[in-house]
Coordinates of C-alpha atoms and ligand atoms in Angstrom, one line a residue:
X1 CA 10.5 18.7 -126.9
X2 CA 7.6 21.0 -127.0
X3 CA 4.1 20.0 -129.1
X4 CA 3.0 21.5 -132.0
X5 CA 0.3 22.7 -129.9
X6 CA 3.0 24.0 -127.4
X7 CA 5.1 25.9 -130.4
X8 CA 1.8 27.4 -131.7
X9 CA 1.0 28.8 -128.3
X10 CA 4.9 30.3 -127.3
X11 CA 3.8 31.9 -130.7
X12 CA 0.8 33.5 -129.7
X13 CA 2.5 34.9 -126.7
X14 CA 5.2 36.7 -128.5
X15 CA 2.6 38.2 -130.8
X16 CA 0.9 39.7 -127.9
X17 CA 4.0 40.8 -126.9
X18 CA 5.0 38.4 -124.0
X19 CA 1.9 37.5 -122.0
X20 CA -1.2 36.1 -123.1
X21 CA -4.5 36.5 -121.5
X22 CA -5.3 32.8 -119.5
X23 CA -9.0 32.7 -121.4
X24 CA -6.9 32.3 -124.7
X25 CA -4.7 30.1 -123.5
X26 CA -7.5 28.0 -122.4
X27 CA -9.4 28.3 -125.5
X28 CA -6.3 26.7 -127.4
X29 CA -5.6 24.0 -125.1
X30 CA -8.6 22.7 -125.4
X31 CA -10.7 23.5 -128.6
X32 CA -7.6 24.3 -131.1
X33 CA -8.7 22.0 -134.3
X34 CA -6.6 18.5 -134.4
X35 CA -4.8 19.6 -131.3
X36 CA -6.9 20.7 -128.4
X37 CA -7.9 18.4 -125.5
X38 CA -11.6 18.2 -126.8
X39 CA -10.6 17.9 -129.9
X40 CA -8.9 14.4 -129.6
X41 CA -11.5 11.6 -130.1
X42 CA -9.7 9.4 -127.3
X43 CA -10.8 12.4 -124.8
X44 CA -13.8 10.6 -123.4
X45 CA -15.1 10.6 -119.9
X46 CA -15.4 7.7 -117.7
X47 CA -13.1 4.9 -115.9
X48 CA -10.6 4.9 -119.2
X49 CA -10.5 8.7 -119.2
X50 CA -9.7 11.2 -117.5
X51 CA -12.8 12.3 -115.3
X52 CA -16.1 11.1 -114.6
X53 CA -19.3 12.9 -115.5
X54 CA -22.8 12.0 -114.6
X55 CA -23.6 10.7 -118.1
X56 CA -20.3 8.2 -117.3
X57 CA -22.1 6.7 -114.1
X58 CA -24.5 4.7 -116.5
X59 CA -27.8 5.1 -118.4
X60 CA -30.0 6.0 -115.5
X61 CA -29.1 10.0 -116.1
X62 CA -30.4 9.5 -119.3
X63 CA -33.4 8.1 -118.3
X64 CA -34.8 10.5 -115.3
X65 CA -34.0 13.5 -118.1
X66 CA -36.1 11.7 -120.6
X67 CA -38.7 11.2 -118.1
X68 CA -38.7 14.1 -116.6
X69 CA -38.5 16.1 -120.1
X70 CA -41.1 13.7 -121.9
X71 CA -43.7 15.4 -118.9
X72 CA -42.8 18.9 -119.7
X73 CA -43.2 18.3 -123.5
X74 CA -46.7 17.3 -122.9
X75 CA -46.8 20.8 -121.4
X76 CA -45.9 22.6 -124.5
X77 CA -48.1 23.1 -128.1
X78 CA -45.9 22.7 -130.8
X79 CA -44.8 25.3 -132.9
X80 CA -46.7 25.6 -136.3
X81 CA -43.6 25.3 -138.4
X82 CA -41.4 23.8 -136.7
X83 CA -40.9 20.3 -134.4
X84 CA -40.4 20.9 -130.5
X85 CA -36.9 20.6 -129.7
X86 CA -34.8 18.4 -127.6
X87 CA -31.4 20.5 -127.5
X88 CA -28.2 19.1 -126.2
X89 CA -25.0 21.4 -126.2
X90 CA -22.0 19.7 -125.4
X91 CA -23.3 16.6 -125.8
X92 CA -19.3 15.0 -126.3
X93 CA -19.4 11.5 -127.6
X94 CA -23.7 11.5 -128.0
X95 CA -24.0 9.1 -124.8
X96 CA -26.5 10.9 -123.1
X97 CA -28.5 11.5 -126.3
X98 CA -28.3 7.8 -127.4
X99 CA -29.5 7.4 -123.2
X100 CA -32.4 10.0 -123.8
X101 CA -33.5 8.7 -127.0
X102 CA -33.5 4.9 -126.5
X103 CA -35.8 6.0 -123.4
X104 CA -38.3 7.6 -125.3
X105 CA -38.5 5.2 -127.8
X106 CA -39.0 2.7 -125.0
X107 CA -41.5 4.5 -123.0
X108 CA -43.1 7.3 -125.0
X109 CA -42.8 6.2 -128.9
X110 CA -45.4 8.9 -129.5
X111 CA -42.9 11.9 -128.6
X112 CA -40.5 10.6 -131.3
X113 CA -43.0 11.7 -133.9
X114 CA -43.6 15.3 -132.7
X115 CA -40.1 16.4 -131.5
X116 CA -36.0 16.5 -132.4
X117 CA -33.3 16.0 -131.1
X118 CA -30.6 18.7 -131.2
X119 CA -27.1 18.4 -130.9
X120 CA -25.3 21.9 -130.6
X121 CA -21.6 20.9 -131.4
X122 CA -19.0 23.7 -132.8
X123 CA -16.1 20.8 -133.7
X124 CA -16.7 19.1 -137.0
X125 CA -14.6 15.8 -135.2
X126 CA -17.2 15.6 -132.4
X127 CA -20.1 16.3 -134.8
X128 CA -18.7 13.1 -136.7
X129 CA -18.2 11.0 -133.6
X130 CA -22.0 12.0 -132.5
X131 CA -23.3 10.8 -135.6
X132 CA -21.6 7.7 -135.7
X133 CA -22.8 6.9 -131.9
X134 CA -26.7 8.3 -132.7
X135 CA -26.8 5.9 -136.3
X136 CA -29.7 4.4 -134.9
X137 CA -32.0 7.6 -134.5
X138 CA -30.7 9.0 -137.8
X139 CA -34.2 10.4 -138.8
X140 CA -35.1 12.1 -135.2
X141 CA -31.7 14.1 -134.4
X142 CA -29.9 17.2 -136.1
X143 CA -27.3 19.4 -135.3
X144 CA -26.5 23.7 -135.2
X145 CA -22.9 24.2 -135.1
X146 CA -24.5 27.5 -132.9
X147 CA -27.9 27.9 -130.9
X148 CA -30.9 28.8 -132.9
X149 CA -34.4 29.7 -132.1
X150 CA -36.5 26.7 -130.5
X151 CA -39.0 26.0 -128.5
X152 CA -39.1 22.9 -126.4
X153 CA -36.2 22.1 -124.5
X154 CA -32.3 23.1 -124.2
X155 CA -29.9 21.0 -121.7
X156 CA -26.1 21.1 -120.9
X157 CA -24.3 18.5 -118.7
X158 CA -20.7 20.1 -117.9
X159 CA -21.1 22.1 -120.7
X160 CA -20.3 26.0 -119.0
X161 CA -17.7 24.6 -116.3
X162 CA -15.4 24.0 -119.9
X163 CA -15.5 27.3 -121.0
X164 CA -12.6 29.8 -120.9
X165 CA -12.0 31.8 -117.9
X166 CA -10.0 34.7 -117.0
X167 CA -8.5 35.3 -113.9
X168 CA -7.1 37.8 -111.9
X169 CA -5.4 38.8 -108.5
X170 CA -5.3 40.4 -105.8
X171 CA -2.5 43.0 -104.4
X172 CA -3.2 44.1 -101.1
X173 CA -0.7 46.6 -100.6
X174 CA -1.5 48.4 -103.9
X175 CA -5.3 47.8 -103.2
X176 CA -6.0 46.8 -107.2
X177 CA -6.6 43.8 -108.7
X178 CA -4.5 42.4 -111.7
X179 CA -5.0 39.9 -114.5
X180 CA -3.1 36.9 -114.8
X181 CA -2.0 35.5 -118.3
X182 CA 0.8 32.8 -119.8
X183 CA 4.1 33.5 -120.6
X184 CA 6.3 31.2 -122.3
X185 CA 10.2 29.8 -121.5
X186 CA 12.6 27.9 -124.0
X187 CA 13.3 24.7 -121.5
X188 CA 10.9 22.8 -119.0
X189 CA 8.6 23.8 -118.0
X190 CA 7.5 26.3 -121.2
X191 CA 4.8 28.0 -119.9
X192 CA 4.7 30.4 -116.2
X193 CA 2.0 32.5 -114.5
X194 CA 2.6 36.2 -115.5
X195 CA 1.3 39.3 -114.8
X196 CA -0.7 41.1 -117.3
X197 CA 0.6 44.8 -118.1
X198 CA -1.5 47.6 -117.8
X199 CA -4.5 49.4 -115.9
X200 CA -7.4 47.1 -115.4
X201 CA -10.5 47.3 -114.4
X202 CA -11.5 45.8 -111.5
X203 CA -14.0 42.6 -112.3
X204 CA -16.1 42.6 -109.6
X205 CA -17.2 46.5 -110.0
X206 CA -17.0 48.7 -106.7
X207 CA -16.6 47.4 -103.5
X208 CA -16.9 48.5 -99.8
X209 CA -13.6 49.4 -98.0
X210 CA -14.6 47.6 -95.5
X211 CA -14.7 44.4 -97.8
X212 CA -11.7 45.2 -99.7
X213 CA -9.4 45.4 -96.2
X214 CA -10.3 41.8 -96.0
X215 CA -8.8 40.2 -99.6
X216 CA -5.8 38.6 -98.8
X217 CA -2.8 39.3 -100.8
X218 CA -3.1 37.6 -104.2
X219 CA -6.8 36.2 -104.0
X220 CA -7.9 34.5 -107.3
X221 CA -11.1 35.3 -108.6
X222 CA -12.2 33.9 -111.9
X223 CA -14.5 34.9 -114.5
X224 CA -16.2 33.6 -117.8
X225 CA -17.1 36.3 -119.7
X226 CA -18.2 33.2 -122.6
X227 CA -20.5 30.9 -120.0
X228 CA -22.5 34.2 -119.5
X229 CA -22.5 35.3 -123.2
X230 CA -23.5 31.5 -124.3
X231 CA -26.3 31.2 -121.9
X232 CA -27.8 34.1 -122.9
X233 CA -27.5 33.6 -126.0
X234 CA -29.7 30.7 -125.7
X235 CA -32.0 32.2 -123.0
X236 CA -32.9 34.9 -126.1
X237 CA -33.3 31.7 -128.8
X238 CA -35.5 30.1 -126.4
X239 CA -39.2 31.1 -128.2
X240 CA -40.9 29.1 -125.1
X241 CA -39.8 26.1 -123.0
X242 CA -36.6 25.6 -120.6
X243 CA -32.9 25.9 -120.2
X244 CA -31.0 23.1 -118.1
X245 CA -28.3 23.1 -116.6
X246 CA -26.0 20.9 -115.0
X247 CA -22.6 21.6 -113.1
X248 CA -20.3 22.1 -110.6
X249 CA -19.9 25.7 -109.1
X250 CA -21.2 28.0 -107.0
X251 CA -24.5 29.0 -106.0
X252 CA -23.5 32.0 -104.0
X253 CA -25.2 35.9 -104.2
X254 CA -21.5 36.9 -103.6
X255 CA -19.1 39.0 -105.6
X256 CA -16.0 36.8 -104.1
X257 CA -16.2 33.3 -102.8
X258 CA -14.4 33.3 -99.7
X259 CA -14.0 29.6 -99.3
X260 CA -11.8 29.7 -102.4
X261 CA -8.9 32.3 -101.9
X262 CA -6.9 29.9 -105.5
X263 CA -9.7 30.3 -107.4
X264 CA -11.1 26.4 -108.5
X265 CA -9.3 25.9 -111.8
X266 CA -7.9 22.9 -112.3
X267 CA -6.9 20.1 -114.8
X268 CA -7.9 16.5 -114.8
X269 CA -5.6 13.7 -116.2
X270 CA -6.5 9.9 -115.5
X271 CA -8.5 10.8 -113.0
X272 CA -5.7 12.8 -110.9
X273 CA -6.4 16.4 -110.6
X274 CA -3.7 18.8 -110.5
X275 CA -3.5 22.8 -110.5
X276 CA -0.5 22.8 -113.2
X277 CA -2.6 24.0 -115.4
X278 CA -0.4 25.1 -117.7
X279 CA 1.5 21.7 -118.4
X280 CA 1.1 19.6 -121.2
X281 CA -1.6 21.4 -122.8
X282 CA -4.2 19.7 -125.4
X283 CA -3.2 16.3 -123.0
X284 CA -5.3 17.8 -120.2
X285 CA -8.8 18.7 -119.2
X286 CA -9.0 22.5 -117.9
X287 CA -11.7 23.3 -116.1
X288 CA -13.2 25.7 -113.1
X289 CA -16.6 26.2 -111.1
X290 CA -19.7 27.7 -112.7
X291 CA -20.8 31.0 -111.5
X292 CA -24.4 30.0 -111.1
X293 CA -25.7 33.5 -109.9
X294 CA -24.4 35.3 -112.8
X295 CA -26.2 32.3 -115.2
X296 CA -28.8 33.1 -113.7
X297 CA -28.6 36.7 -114.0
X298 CA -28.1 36.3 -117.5
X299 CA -31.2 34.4 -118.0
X300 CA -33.8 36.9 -116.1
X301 CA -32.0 39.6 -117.9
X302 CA -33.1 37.9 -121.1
X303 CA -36.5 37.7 -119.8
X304 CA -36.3 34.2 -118.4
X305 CA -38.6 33.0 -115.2
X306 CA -35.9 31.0 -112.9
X307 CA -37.7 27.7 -111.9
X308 CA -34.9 26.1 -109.4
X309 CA -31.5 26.5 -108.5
X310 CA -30.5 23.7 -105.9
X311 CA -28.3 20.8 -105.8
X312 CA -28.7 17.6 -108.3
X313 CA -29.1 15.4 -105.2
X314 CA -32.6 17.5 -104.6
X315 CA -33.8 17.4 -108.6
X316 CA -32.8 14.1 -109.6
X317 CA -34.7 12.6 -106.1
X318 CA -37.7 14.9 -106.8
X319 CA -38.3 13.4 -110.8
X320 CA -36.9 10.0 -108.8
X321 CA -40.3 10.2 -106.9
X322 CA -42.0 11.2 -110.0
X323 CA -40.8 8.0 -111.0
X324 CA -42.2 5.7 -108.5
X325 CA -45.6 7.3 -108.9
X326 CA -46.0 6.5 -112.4
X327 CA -44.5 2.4 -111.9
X328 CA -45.8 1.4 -115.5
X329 CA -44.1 4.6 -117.3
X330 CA -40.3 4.2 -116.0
X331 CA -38.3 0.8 -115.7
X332 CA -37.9 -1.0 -112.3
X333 CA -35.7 -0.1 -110.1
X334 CA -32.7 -2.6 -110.3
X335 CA -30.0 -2.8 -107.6
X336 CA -27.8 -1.6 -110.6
X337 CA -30.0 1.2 -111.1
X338 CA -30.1 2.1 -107.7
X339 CA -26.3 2.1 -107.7
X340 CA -26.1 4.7 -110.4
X341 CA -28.7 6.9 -109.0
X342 CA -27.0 6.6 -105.4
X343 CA -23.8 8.0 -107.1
X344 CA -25.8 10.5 -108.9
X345 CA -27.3 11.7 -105.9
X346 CA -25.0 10.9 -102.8
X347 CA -23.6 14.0 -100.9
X348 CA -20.2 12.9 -101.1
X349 CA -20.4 11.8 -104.9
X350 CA -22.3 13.9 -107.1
X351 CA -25.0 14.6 -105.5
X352 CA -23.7 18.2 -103.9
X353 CA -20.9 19.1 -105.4
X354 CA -23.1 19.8 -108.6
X355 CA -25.9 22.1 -108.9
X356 CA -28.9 22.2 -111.5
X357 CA -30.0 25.6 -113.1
X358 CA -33.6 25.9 -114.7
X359 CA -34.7 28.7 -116.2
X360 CA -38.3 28.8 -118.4
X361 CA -39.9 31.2 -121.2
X362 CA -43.4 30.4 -120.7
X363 CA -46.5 31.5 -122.9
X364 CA -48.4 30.8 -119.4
X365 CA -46.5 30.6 -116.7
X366 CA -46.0 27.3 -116.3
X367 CA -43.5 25.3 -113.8
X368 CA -40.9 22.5 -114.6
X369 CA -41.5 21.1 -111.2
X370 CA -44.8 21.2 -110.6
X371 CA -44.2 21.8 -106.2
X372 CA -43.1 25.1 -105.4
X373 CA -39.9 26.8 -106.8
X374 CA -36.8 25.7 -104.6
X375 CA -34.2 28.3 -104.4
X376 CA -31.1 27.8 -102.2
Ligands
SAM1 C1 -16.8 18.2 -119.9 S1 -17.4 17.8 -121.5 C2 -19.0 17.2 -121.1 C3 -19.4 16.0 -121.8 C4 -20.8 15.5 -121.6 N1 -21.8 16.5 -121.6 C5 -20.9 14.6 -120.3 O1 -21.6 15.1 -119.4 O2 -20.3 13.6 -120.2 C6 -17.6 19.3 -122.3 C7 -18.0 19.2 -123.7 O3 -18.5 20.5 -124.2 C8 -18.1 20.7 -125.5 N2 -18.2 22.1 -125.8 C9 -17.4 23.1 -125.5 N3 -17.8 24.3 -126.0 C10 -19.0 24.1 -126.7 C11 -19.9 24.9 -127.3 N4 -19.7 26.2 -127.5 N5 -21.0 24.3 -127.8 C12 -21.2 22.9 -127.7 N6 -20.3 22.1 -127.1 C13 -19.2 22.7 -126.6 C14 -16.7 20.1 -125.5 O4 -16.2 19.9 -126.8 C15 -16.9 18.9 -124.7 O5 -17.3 17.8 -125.5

């Protein structure tokens, strides 16, 4: 029997008369209101759902943000009218905000009087479930349904890596590339990879012949048009202060990724991953790699200074020393703790697989990380 979120989707595809580009179909299965993956309370990250995040691993994330971000604050003069900001977009369930906060009310109570915290959250049901989680710092948080003007602050765990992509192929003997979109079946299973019709454009602009004699038949490339447009849009409402990012992707100066001829889109359901995308939509996380270079791109084109690009491992172990310089300002180091921050930074956990972005509007130019500016 097909879902209501299934019906309402075959619908979509006969409207646009067959096949339906992949970004929308993405966009539905997971944000359609009542029915879309992230829009199911129950969606929650960690051992009882259906993929880990760092936020998941335990409260130490939290706390080496807070620390870190308490430091930089210091850094920056408030406003006049306005409160320095503390910006989380896609903040989920408000873990890693109640992590952050219950940090700086710990260690640096004096913040909580000169700053806010921000939740950026489109979906009136997560807005609701963040509230109900952050009860007990009512009077220091808010929320923008969209990115405003700020200064201080704006960070993003998984965030981009859930946006919609589009995706396209490869046809070596016609030497063009295609889009892919959904179409839809009456039995089991309702929804098949189909070509787009038409003339496209190709996505990665012009390339050499000597490249293109390379692409093997049917190489995927993806693209999200909406990452790129989201993080500019809050490099431009960023008055002075940082952007943050953390995610899995790729940190390559390369139109095509040759290590990934599929592409990297994929769903996650109790912890298994699977590339049929298309099945059971609303019931499955969808997500592919960040394309770090164009963030970044995005960022300097909105006038942004890019402070690091590298791998968490590298960040989180830099502010970890940080940490063990400043004893009385950061709790001990527990074997617990230790564990969390071993799976936060460990090559074949977290540590590599995810990379950390950070981008700065400075009045003086003035760095996040006070050594010199890796770049890898
Ligand atoms: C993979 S989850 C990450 C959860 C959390 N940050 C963590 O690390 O555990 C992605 C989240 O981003 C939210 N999201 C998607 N688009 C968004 C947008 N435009 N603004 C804010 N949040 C958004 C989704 O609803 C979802 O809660």
């Amino acid at each position: 029997m097909r879902s209501p979120l299934s019906l309402q989707l075959a619908v979509e595809i006969a409207a646009s008369g067959g096949v339906l580009r992949f970004d929308r179909f993405m966009e539905l299965a997971l944000y359609e209101p009542r029915l879309g993956y992230y829009e199911k309370l129950a969606t929650n990250p960690g051992r009882r759902g259906d993929y880990f995040t760092s936020v998941s691993v335990g409260p130490v994330f939290g706390e080496l943000l807070a620390f870190q971000f308490s430091r930089r604050f210091d850094d920056l003069t408030s406003p006049r009218s306005e409160p320095l900001r503390l910006v989380e977009a896609g903040a989920h369930d408000g873990q890693l905000a109640a992590d952050i906060l219950s940090w700086i009310r710990e260690w640096r109570p004096d913040l909580l009087e000169r700053m806010r915290y921000t939740l950026v959250e489109p979906s009136p049901v997560r807005l609701a479930r963040q509230r109900a989680r952050l009860a007990d710092f009512a009077g220091q948080v808010d929320w923008w349904s969209a990115i405003q003007p700020f200064s201080g602050i704006l960070f993003a765990n998984e965030l981009l890596d859930a946006f919609p992509i589009r995706r396209f192929g490869w046809n070596r003997s016609q030497r063009r590339w295609f889009e892919w979109g959904v179409a839809s079946h009456a039995m089991e299973p309702f929804f098949a990879w189909a070509q787009l019709p038409g003339a496209l454009d190709s996505p990665v602009g012009s390339l050499p012949d000597a490249v293109l004699n390379c692409i093997p038949d049917g190489f995927v490339l993806e693209h999200s048009h909406a990452a790129e447009v989201w993080w500019r849009t809050a490099a431009n409402a960023l008055n002075q202060g940082w952007l943050v990012t953390a995610d899995y992707g790729a940190r390559l100066d390369l139109p095509l990724d040759p290590d990934r001829p599929e592409g990297t889109l994929r769903g996650y359901r109790e912890h298994r991953v699977t590339r049929q995308v298309l099945e059971h939509p609303g019931e499955q996380d969808l997500t592919a790699h960040v394309d770090f270079h164009r963030l970044r791109q995005a960022g300097e084109a909105s006038g942004l200074q890019t402070t690091s690009l590298e791998t968490q491992e590298r960040w989180l172990n830099r502010i970890f020393a940080e940490t063990t310089a400043a004893a009385d300002r950061f709790a001990p180091w527990t074997p617990t703790r230790v564990r969390q921050f071993q799976t936060l930074t460990h090559p074949g956990h977290l540590g590599r697989a995810f990379s950390v972005l950070v981008q700065q509007r400075s009045v003086e130019s003035e760095s996040m990380i006070p050594t010199s500016p890796p770049i890898e």
